[in-house]
Amino acid sequence: GYMVSLILDKDRITPLTEADIRAAKEILRVKFLVGLTSRIEESVERFDRYFGWSNMREREQCGDKFIHGGKNVGSYEKLEEGSDIWNTIAEALAPDIQLYEYAAQLFEEQ
């Protein structure tokens, strides 16, 4: 639960509890504007409106550079859902997966 620990400013050695996950979700709800890379253009438009960036002259050029040519672009070997490695990773990241699923829900609500 790297992200849950980060949001709570908690060390990563102490196991996370359900209360920790609930607290991280509440912080996400009240303090974050959610964007999703799977819906990047819609997310950037949301950020533009919220932060007033759409009125900036350089906005279009900057957006194109980072949306379509960002560093998180690449090809990775897909893991088979349900495989041993998939299950190991999912178990290790369970708190962060719960937080992501909540963030995706918030994306629809915001």
Short mmCIF file of C-alpha atoms in Angstrom, two decimals:
data_model
loop_
_atom_site.label_atom_id
_atom_site.label_comp_id
_atom_site.label_asym_id
_atom_site.label_seq_id
_atom_site.Cartn_x
_atom_site.Cartn_y
_atom_site.Cartn_z
CA GLY A 1 0.00 0.00 0.00
CA TYR A 2 2.52 2.61 -1.11
CA MET A 3 -0.11 5.22 -2.05
CA VAL A 4 -2.24 4.63 1.04
CA SER A 5 0.87 4.97 3.22
CA LEU A 6 1.95 8.09 1.33
CA ILE A 7 -1.43 9.80 1.69
CA LEU A 8 -1.48 9.01 5.43
CA ASP A 9 2.21 9.90 5.91
CA LYS A 10 2.66 6.47 7.43
CA ASP A 11 5.74 4.28 7.31
CA ARG A 12 5.57 1.33 4.95
CA ILE A 13 6.67 -1.18 7.57
CA THR A 14 3.54 -1.09 9.73
CA PRO A 15 0.73 -3.12 8.15
CA LEU A 16 -2.23 -1.09 6.91
CA THR A 17 -5.66 -1.58 8.44
CA GLU A 18 -9.15 -1.16 7.02
CA ALA A 19 -9.34 2.08 9.05
CA ASP A 20 -6.21 3.30 7.23
CA ILE A 21 -7.81 2.57 3.86
CA ARG A 22 -11.00 4.38 4.89
CA ALA A 23 -8.96 7.38 6.07
CA ALA A 24 -7.01 7.50 2.80
CA LYS A 25 -10.26 7.38 0.82
CA GLU A 26 -11.68 10.27 2.86
CA ILE A 27 -8.55 12.35 2.29
CA LEU A 28 -8.74 11.56 -1.42
CA ARG A 29 -12.40 12.62 -1.47
CA VAL A 30 -11.94 15.98 0.26
CA LYS A 31 -8.47 17.07 -0.85
CA PHE A 32 -7.87 15.73 -4.38
CA LEU A 33 -9.12 16.46 -7.86
CA VAL A 34 -9.00 13.03 -9.50
CA GLY A 35 -7.72 12.36 -12.99
CA LEU A 36 -7.24 9.01 -14.68
CA THR A 37 -4.59 8.15 -17.25
CA SER A 38 -7.11 5.84 -18.90
CA ARG A 39 -9.20 8.98 -19.54
CA ILE A 40 -6.33 11.42 -19.87
CA GLU A 41 -7.91 13.94 -22.23
CA GLU A 42 -11.04 14.24 -20.10
CA SER A 43 -8.85 14.50 -16.99
CA VAL A 44 -6.74 17.29 -18.45
CA GLU A 45 -9.87 19.17 -19.51
CA ARG A 46 -11.09 18.85 -15.90
CA PHE A 47 -7.78 20.22 -14.61
CA ASP A 48 -7.93 23.05 -17.15
CA ARG A 49 -11.34 24.14 -15.91
CA TYR A 50 -10.50 23.77 -12.23
CA PHE A 51 -7.15 25.57 -12.35
CA GLY A 52 -8.10 28.06 -15.09
CA TRP A 53 -5.42 26.79 -17.45
CA SER A 54 -7.60 26.85 -20.57
CA ASN A 55 -7.02 30.59 -20.91
CA MET A 56 -3.24 30.19 -21.22
CA ARG A 57 -1.74 30.61 -24.70
CA GLU A 58 0.75 27.81 -24.25
CA ARG A 59 -1.82 25.36 -22.93
CA GLU A 60 -2.55 23.51 -26.17
CA GLN A 61 1.11 22.96 -27.06
CA CYS A 62 1.98 21.93 -23.50
CA GLY A 63 -0.98 19.57 -23.29
CA ASP A 64 -0.15 17.86 -26.56
CA LYS A 65 3.46 17.38 -25.50
CA PHE A 66 2.60 15.71 -22.21
CA ILE A 67 -0.63 13.91 -23.10
CA HIS A 68 0.62 12.28 -26.27
CA GLY A 69 4.36 12.14 -25.67
CA GLY A 70 4.69 11.66 -21.94
CA LYS A 71 7.27 9.45 -20.28
CA ASN A 72 4.68 6.94 -19.09
CA VAL A 73 4.20 5.78 -22.67
CA GLY A 74 5.59 2.40 -23.55
CA SER A 75 4.85 -1.22 -24.09
CA TYR A 76 4.98 -3.68 -21.27
CA GLU A 77 4.41 -7.39 -21.17
CA LYS A 78 0.83 -8.01 -20.10
CA LEU A 79 0.31 -10.26 -17.14
CA GLU A 80 -2.37 -12.89 -17.32
CA GLU A 81 -5.07 -12.09 -14.80
CA GLY A 82 -5.25 -14.89 -12.26
CA SER A 83 -1.68 -16.07 -12.87
CA ASP A 84 0.60 -16.66 -9.88
CA ILE A 85 2.53 -13.44 -10.47
CA TRP A 86 -0.72 -11.48 -10.99
CA ASN A 87 -2.13 -12.79 -7.71
CA THR A 88 1.10 -12.08 -5.82
CA ILE A 89 1.17 -8.48 -7.05
CA ALA A 90 -2.57 -7.98 -6.44
CA GLU A 91 -2.21 -9.23 -2.87
CA ALA A 92 0.76 -6.96 -2.18
CA LEU A 93 -1.05 -3.95 -3.67
CA ALA A 94 -4.53 -4.68 -2.30
CA PRO A 95 -4.84 -1.41 -0.29
CA ASP A 96 -3.73 0.64 -3.30
CA ILE A 97 -6.10 -1.26 -5.60
CA GLN A 98 -8.96 -0.41 -3.24
CA LEU A 99 -7.86 3.22 -3.25
CA TYR A 100 -7.67 3.27 -7.06
CA GLU A 101 -11.14 1.77 -7.39
CA TYR A 102 -12.44 4.48 -5.08
CA ALA A 103 -10.59 7.14 -7.08
CA ALA A 104 -12.23 5.86 -10.27
CA GLN A 105 -15.61 6.20 -8.53
CA LEU A 106 -14.72 9.74 -7.42
CA PHE A 107 -13.72 10.59 -10.98
CA GLU A 108 -17.31 9.91 -12.03
CA GLU A 109 -18.74 11.92 -9.13
CA GLN A 110 -16.54 15.03 -9.28
#
